[in-house]
CSV table of C-alpha atoms and ligand atoms in Angstrom, one decimal:
chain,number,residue,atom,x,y,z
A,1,UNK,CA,145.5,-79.1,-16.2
A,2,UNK,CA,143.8,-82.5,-17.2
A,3,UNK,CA,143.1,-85.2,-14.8
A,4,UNK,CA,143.2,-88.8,-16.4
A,5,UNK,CA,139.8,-90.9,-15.9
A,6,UNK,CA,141.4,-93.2,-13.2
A,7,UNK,CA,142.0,-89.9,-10.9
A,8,UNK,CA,139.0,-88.1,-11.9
A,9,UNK,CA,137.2,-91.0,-10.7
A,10,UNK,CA,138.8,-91.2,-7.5
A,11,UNK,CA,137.7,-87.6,-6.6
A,12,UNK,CA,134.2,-88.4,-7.7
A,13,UNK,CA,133.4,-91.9,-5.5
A,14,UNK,CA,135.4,-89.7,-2.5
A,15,UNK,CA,132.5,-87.6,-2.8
A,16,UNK,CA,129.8,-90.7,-3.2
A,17,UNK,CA,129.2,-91.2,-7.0
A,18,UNK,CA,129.4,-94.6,-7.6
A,19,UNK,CA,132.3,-96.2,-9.7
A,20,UNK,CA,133.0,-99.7,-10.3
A,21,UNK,CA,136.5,-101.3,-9.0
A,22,UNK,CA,139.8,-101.0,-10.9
A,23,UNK,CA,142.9,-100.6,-10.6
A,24,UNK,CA,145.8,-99.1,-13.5
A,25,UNK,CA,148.5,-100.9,-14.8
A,26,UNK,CA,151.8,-100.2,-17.0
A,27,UNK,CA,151.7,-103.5,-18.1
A,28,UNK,CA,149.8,-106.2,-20.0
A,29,UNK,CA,150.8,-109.1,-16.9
A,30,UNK,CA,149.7,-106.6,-14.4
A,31,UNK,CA,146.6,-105.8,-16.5
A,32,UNK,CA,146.1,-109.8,-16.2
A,33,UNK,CA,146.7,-109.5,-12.8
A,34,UNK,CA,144.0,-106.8,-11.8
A,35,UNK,CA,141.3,-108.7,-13.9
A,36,UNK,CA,141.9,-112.1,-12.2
A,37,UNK,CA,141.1,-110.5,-8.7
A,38,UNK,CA,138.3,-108.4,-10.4
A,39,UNK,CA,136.5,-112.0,-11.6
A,40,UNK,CA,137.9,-111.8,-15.3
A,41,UNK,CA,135.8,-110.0,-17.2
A,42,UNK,CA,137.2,-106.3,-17.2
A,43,UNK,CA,137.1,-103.3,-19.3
A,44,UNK,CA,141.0,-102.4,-20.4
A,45,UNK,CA,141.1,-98.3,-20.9
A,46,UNK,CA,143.7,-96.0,-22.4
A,47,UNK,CA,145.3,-93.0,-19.7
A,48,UNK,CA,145.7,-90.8,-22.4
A,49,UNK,CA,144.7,-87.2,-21.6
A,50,UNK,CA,142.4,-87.1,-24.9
A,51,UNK,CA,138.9,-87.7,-25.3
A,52,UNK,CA,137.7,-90.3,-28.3
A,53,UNK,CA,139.6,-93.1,-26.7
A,54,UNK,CA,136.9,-95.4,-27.3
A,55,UNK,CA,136.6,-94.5,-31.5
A,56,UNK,CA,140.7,-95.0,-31.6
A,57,UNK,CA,140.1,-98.2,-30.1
A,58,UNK,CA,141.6,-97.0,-26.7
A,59,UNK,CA,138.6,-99.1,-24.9
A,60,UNK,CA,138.3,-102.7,-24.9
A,61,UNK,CA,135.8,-105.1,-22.6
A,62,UNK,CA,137.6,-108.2,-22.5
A,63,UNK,CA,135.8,-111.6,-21.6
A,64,UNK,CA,138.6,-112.8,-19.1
A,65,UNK,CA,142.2,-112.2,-17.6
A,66,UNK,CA,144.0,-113.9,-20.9
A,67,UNK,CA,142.2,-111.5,-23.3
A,68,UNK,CA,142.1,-108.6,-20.8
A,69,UNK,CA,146.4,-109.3,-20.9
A,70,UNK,CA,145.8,-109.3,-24.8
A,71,UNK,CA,143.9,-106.2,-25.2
A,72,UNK,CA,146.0,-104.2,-22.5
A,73,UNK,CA,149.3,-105.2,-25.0
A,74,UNK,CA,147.4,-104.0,-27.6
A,75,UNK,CA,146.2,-100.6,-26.2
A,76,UNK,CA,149.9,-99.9,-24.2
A,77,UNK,CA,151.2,-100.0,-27.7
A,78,UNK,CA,148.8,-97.8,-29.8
A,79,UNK,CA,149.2,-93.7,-29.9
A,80,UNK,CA,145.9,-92.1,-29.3
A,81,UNK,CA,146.0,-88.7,-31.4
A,82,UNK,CA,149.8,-88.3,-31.1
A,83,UNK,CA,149.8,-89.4,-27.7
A,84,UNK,CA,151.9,-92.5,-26.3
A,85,UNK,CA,149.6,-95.2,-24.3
A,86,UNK,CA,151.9,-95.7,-21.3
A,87,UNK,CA,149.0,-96.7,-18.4
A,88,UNK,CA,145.5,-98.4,-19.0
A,89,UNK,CA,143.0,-98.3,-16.4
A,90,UNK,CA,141.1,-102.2,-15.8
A,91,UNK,CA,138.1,-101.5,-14.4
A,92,UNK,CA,135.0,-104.2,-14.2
A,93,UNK,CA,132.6,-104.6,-16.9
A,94,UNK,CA,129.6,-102.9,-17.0
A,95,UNK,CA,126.2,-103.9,-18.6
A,96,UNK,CA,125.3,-101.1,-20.5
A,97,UNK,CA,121.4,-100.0,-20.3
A,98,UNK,CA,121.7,-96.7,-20.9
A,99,UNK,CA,124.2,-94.1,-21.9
A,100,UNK,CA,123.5,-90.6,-20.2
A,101,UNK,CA,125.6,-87.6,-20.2
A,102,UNK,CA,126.1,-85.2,-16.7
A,103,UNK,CA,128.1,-82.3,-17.0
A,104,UNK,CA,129.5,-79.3,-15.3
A,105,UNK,CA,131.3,-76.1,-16.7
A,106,UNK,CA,131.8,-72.6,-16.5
A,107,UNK,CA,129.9,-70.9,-18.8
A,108,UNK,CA,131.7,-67.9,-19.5
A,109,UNK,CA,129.2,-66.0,-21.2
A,110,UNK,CA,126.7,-66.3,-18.7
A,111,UNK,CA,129.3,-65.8,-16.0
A,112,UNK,CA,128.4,-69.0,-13.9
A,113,UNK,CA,128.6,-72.8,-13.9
A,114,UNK,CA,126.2,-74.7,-15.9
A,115,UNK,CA,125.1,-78.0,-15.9
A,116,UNK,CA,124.9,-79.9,-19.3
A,117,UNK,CA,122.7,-83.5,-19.4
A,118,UNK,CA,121.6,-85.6,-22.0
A,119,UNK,CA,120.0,-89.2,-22.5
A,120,UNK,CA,121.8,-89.5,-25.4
A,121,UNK,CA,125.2,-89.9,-23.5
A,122,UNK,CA,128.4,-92.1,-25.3
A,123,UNK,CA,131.1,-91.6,-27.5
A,124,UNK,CA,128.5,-89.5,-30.2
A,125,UNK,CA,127.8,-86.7,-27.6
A,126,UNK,CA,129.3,-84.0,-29.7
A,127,UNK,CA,127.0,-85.1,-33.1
A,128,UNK,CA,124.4,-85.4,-31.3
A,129,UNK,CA,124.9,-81.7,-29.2
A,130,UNK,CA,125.2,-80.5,-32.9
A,131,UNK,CA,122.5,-82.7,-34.8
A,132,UNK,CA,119.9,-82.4,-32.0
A,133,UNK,CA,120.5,-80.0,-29.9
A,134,UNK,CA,117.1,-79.9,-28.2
A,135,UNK,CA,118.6,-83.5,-26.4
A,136,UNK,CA,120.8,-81.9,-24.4
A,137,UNK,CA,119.6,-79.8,-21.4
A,138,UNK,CA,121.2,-76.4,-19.8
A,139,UNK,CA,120.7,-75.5,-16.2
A,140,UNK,CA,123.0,-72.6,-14.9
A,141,UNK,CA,123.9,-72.3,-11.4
A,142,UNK,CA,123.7,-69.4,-9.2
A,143,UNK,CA,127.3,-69.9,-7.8
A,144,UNK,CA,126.0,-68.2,-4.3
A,145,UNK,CA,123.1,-70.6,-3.7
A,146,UNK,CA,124.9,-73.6,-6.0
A,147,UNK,CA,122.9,-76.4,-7.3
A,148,UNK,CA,119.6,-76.8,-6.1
A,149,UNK,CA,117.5,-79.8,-6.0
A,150,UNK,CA,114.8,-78.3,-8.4
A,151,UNK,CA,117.5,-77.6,-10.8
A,152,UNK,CA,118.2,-81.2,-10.5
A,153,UNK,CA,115.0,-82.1,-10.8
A,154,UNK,CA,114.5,-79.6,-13.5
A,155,UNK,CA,117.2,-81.4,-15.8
A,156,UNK,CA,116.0,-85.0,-14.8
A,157,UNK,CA,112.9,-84.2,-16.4
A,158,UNK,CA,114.6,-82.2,-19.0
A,159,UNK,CA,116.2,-85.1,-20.3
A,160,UNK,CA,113.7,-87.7,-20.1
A,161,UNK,CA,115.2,-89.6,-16.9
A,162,UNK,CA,112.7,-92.4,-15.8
A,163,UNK,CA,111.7,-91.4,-12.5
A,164,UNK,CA,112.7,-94.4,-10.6
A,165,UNK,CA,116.3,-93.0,-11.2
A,166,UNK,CA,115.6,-89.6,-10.3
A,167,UNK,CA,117.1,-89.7,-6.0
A,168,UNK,CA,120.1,-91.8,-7.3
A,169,UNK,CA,121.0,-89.0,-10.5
A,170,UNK,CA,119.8,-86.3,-7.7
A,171,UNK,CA,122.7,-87.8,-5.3
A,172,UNK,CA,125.5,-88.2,-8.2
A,173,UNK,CA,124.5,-84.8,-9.5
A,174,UNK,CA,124.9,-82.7,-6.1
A,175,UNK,CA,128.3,-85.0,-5.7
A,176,UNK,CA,129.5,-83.9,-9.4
A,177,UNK,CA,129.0,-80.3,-8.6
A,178,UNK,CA,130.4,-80.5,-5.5
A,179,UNK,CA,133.8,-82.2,-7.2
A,180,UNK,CA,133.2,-79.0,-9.5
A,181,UNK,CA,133.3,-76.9,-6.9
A,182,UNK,CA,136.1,-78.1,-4.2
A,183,UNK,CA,138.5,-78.9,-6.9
A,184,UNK,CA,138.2,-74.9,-8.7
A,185,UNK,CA,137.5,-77.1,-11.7
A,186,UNK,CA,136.8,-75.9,-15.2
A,187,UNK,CA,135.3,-79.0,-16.1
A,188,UNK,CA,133.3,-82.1,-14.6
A,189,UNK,CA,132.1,-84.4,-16.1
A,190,UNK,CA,130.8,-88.4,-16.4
A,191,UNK,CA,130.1,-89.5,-20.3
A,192,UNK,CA,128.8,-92.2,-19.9
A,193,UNK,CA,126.8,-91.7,-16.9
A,194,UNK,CA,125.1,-95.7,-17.5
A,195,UNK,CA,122.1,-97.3,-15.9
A,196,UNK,CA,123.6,-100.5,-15.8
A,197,UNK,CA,121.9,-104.1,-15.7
A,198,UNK,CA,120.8,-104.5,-12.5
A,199,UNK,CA,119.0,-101.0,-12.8
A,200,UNK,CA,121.4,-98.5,-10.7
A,201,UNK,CA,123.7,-95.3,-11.8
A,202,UNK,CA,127.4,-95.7,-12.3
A,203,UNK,CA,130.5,-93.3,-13.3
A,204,UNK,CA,132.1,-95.7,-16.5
A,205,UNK,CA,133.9,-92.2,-17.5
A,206,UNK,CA,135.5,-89.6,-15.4
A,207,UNK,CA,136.9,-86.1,-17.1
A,208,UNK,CA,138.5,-83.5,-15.0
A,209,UNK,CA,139.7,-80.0,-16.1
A,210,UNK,CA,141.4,-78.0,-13.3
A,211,UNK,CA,141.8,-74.0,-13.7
A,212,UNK,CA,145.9,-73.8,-13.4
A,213,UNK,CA,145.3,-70.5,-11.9
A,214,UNK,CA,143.8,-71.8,-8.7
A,215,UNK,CA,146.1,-74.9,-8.6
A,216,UNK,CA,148.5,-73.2,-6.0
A,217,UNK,CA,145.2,-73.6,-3.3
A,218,UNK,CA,145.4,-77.6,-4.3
A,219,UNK,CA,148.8,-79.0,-3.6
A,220,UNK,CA,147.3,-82.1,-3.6
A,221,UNK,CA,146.0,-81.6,-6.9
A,222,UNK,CA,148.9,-80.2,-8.3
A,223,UNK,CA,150.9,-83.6,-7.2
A,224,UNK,CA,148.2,-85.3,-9.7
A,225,UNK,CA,149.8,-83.7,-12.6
A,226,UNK,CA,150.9,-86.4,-15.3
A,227,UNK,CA,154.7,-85.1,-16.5
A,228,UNK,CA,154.9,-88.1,-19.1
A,229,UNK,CA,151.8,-86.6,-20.8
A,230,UNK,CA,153.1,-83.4,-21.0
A,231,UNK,CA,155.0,-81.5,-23.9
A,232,UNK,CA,158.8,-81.2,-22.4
A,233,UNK,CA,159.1,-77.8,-23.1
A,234,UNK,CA,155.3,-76.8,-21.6
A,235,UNK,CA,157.0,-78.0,-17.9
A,236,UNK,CA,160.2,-76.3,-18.9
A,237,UNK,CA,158.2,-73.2,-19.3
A,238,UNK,CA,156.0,-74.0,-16.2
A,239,UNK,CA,158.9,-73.9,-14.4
A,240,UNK,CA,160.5,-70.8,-15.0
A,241,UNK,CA,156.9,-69.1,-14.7
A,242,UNK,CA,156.9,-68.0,-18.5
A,243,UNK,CA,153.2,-68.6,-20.3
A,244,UNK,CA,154.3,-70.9,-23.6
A,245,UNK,CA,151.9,-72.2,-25.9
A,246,UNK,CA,153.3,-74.6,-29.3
A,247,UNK,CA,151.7,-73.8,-32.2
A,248,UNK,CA,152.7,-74.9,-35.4
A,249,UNK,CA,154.5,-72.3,-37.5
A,250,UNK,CA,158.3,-71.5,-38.4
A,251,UNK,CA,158.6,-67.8,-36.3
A,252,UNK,CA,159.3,-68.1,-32.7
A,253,UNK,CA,158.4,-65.4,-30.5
A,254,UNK,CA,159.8,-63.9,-27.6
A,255,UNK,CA,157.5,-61.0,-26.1
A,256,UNK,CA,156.7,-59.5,-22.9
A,257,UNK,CA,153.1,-59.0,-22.5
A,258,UNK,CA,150.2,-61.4,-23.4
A,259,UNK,CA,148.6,-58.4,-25.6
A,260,UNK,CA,152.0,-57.6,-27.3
A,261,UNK,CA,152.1,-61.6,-27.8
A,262,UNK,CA,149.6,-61.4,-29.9
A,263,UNK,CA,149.3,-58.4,-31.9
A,264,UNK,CA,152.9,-59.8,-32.5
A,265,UNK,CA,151.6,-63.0,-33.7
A,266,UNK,CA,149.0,-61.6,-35.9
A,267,UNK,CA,151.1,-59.0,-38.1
A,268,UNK,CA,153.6,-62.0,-38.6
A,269,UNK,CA,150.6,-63.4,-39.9
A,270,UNK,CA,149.8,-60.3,-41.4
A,271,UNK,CA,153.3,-60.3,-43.4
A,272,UNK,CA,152.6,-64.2,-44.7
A,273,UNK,CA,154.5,-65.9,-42.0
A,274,UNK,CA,153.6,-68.1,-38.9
A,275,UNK,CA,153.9,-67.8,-35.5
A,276,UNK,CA,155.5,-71.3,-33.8
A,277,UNK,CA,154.3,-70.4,-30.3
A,278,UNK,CA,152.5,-67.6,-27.9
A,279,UNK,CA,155.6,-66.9,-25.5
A,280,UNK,CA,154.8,-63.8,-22.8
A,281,UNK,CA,158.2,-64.0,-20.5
A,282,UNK,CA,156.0,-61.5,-18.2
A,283,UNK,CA,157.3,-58.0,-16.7
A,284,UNK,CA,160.7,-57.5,-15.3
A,285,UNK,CA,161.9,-61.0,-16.6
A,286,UNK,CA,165.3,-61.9,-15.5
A,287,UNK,CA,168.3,-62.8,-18.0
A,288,UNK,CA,167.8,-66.3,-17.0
A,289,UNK,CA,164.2,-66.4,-17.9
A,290,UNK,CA,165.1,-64.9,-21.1
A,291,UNK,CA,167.5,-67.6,-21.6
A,292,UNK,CA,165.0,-70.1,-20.6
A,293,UNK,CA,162.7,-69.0,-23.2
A,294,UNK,CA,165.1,-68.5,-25.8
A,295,UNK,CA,166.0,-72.5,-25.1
A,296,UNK,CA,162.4,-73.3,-25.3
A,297,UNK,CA,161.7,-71.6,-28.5
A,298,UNK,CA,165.0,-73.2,-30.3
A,299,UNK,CA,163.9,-76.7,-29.2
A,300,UNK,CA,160.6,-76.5,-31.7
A,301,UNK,CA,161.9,-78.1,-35.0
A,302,UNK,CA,160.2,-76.5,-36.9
A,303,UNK,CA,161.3,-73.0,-36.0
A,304,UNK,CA,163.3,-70.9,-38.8
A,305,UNK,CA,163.7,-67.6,-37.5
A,306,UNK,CA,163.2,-65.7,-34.2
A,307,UNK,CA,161.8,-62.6,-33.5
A,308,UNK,CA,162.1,-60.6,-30.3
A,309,UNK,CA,159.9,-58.0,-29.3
A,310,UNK,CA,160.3,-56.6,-26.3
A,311,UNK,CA,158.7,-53.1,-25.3
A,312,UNK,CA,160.6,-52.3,-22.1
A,313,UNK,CA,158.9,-50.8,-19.1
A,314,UNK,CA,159.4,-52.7,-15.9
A,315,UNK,CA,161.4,-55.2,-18.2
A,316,UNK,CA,165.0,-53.7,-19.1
A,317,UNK,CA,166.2,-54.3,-22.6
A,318,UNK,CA,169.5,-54.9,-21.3
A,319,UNK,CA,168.5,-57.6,-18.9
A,320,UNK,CA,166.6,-59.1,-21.6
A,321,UNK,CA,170.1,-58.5,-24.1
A,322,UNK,CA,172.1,-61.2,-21.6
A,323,UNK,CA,169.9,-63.3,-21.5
A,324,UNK,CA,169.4,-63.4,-25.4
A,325,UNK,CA,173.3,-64.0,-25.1
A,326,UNK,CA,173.6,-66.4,-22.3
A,327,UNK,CA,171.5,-68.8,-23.9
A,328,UNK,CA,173.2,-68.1,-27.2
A,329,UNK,CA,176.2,-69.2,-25.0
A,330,UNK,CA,174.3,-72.6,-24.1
A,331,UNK,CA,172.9,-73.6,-27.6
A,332,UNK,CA,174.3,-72.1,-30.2
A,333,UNK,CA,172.6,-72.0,-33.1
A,334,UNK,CA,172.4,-70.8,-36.8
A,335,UNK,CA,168.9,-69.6,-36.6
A,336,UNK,CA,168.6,-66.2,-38.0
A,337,UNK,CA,167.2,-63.9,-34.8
A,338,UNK,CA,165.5,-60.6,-35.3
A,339,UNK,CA,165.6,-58.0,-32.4
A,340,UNK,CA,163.6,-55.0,-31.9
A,341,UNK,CA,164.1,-53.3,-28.2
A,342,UNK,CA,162.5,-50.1,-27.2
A,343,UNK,CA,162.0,-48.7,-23.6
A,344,UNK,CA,164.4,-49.2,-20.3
A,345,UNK,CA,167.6,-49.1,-21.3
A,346,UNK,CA,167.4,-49.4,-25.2
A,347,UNK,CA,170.8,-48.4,-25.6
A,348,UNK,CA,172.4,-50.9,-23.5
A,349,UNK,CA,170.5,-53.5,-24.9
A,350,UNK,CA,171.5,-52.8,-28.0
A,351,UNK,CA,175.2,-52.6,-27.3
A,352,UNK,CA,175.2,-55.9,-25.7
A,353,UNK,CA,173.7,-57.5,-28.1
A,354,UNK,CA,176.0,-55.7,-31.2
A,355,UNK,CA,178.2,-58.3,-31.0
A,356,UNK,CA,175.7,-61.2,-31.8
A,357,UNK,CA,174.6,-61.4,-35.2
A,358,UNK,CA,171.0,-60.5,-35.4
A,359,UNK,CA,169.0,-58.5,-37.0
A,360,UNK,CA,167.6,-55.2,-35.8
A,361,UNK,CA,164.7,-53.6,-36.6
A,362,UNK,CA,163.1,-50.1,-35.5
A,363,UNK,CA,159.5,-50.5,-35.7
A,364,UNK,CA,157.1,-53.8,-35.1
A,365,UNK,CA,156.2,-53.9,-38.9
A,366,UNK,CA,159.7,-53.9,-40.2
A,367,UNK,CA,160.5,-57.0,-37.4
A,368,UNK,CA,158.0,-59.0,-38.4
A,369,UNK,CA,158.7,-58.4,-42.2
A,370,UNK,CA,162.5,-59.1,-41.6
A,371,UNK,CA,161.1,-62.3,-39.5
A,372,UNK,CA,159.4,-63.5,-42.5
A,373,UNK,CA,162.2,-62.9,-45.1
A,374,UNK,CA,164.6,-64.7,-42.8
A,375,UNK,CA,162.5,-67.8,-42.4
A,376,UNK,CA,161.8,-68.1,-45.8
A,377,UNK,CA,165.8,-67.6,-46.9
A,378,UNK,CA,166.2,-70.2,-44.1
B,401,LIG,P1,136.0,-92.2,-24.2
B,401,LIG,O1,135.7,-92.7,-25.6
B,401,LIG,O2,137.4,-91.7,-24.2
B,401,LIG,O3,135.0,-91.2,-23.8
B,401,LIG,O4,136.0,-93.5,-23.2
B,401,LIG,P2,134.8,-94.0,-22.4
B,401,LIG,O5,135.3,-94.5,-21.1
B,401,LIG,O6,133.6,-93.1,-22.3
B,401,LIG,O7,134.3,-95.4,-23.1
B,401,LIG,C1,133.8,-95.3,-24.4
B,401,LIG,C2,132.6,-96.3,-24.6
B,401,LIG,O8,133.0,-97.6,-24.3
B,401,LIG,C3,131.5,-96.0,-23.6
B,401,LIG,O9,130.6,-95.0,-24.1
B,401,LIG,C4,130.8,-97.3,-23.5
B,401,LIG,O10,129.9,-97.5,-24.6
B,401,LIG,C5,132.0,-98.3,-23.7
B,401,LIG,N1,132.4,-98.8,-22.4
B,401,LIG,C6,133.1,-98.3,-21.5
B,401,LIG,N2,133.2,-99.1,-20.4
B,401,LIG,C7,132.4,-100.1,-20.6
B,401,LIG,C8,132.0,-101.3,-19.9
B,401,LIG,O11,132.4,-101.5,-18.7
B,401,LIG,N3,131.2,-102.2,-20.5
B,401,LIG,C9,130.7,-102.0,-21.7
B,401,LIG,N4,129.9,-102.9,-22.3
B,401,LIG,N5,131.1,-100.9,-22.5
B,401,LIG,C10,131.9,-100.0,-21.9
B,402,LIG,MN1,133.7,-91.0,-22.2
């Protein structure tokens, strides 16, 4: 789960980094608003939960509270990669010195966090990660003893950081990993980390990426969850516990099993067709999960056939049959649905389901080729 800037920055200056005053707003008046008791001059920032806001022209310094009410109309009514502005952030200017990048992620490979730093901070962080990568600096943590200060130190000189700066990035750097840390984060991470005019460190950016598999230890966390900025059918899924990822083909899946998921995604793709989403309903799944999911996958457009394949173990076919038919109840529809059901209760399944028109199949290959032909007759 994301965090927008606005609330990633709140959980950084709780833990002392320091970020300049602001305050969001919905609309351009109360964007006006914020920048008259900020002084006038104000930086006007897109919520979207996307990065590159500042190339779409999703960030805006405005010289006072009549252009700061201008540019907040203007951002509230762009789209920002397919997403709807609905909030900006005001915050107050900064004076740019110095763009620096500070980072902290889970390094899979290595099996711990690592911290990520470069001078050359900003909006062209990626080029320049790629161009020249010796500009950006690794350190990885030892997760048992966590960051130490000659690891800090070790990055500060990595990078090039003029000493005079070196307690202050120390301070924000021990603060970023301990945001990292207390919030199960995947990601934390200030870009740009700016030395500002008057010579001192300051948060401009805040990025938060929270591991949804610890989020049931953070209620508070959870509350933070933006619903607006969400896909209506990824909170439908959420909550009926089924794992649902939108992709962008014309087969819909409905599978039990992550690993069944996706060999069934990849020998649709292996008969010339394309899946339109990873769906795992999980073990044992209830009729009314079933139906859930079967609701979820007919709500995606661009779906033009279905394909069931459920292997059932703990998961009985015949639970998983009335479900297939109670949501066939709900919507009905003239997508063409191919079954296969083998395990618990096959025969049951089967029966129930006799009735409905769709199209059986005996082994995986045969599904996914009768998947294909039916989406392309579609
Ligand atoms: P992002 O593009 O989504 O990462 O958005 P950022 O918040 O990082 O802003 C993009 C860029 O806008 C920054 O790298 C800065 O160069 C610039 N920017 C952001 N805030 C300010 C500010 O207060 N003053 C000035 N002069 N520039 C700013
Ligand atoms: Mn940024």
């Amino acid at each position: 789960m994301k965090l927008h800037e606005y609330q990633s920055k709140q959980l950084f200056a709780q833990r002392g980094i320091p970020i300049l005053k602001g305050k969001v707003a919905s609309t351009a008046a109360e964007a006006r608003d914020i920048a008259v008791e900020l002084g006038g001059r104000a930086v006007i920032k897109a919520q979207v939960l996307v990065g590159g806001r500042g190339k779409a022209g999703g960030v805006k310094v405005a010289k006072d509270a009549q252009q700061a009410e201008e540019y907040a109309a203007q951002i509230l009514a762009m789209n920002i990669k397919g997403l709807p502005v609905r909030k900006v952030l005001v915050d107050q200017a900064a004076e740019i010195k110095t763009e620096i990048y500070l980072g902290i992620t889970n390094d899979r490979a290595a099996k711990c966090p690592v911290v990520i730093a470069s001078m050359a901070g900003g909006v062209e962080i990626e080029q320049v990660a790629k161009e020249s990568p010796e500009k950006v600096i690794r350190e990885h943590v030892n997760p048992f003893l966590r960051l130490r200060d000659y690891q800090v130190r070790n990055v500060a000189a990595g990078i090039g950081l003029p000493h005079e700066h070196w307690k202050a990035f120390g301070e924000i750097a021990a603060a970023l990993y301990q945001t990292y840390w207390d919030t199960d984060a995947t990601l934390a991470e200030i870009n740009p980390l700016v030395i500002n005019g008057a010579n001192q460190l300051l948060a401009l950016d805040g990025k938060i990426v929270l591991d949804d598999n610890a989020l049931f230890e953070h209620p508070d966390l959870a509350e933070m969850r933006d619903l607006d900025e969400e896909a209506a059918a990824e909170t439908e899924a959420r909550k009926y516990g089924l794992s649902y990822v939108k992709l962008d083909g014309e087969i819909g899946c409905m599978v039990n099993g992550a690993g069944l998921a996706m060999a069934t995604m990849d020998i649709i793709s292996h008969f010339g067709g394309t899946p339109a989403n990873f769906l795992d309903v999980g073990g044992g799944a209830s009729s009314e999960k079933v139906a859930a999911a079967l609701r979820i996958i007919l709500s995606d457009k661009n779906v033009k056939a279905v394909l069931f394949n459920i292997f059932g173990g703990i998961t009985r076919c015949d639970e998983v049959a009335r479900g297939i038919l109670k949501a066939l109840d709900e919507v009905p529809t003239g997508v063409p649905m191919v079954v296969r059901l083998v395990g618990t209760n096959e025969a049951e399944g089967r029966k129930l389901l006799a009735e409905a028109k769709m199209i059986t199949a005996t082994s995986l290959a045969d599904a996914a080729q009768k998947a294909v032909a039916a989406a392309k007759n579609k």
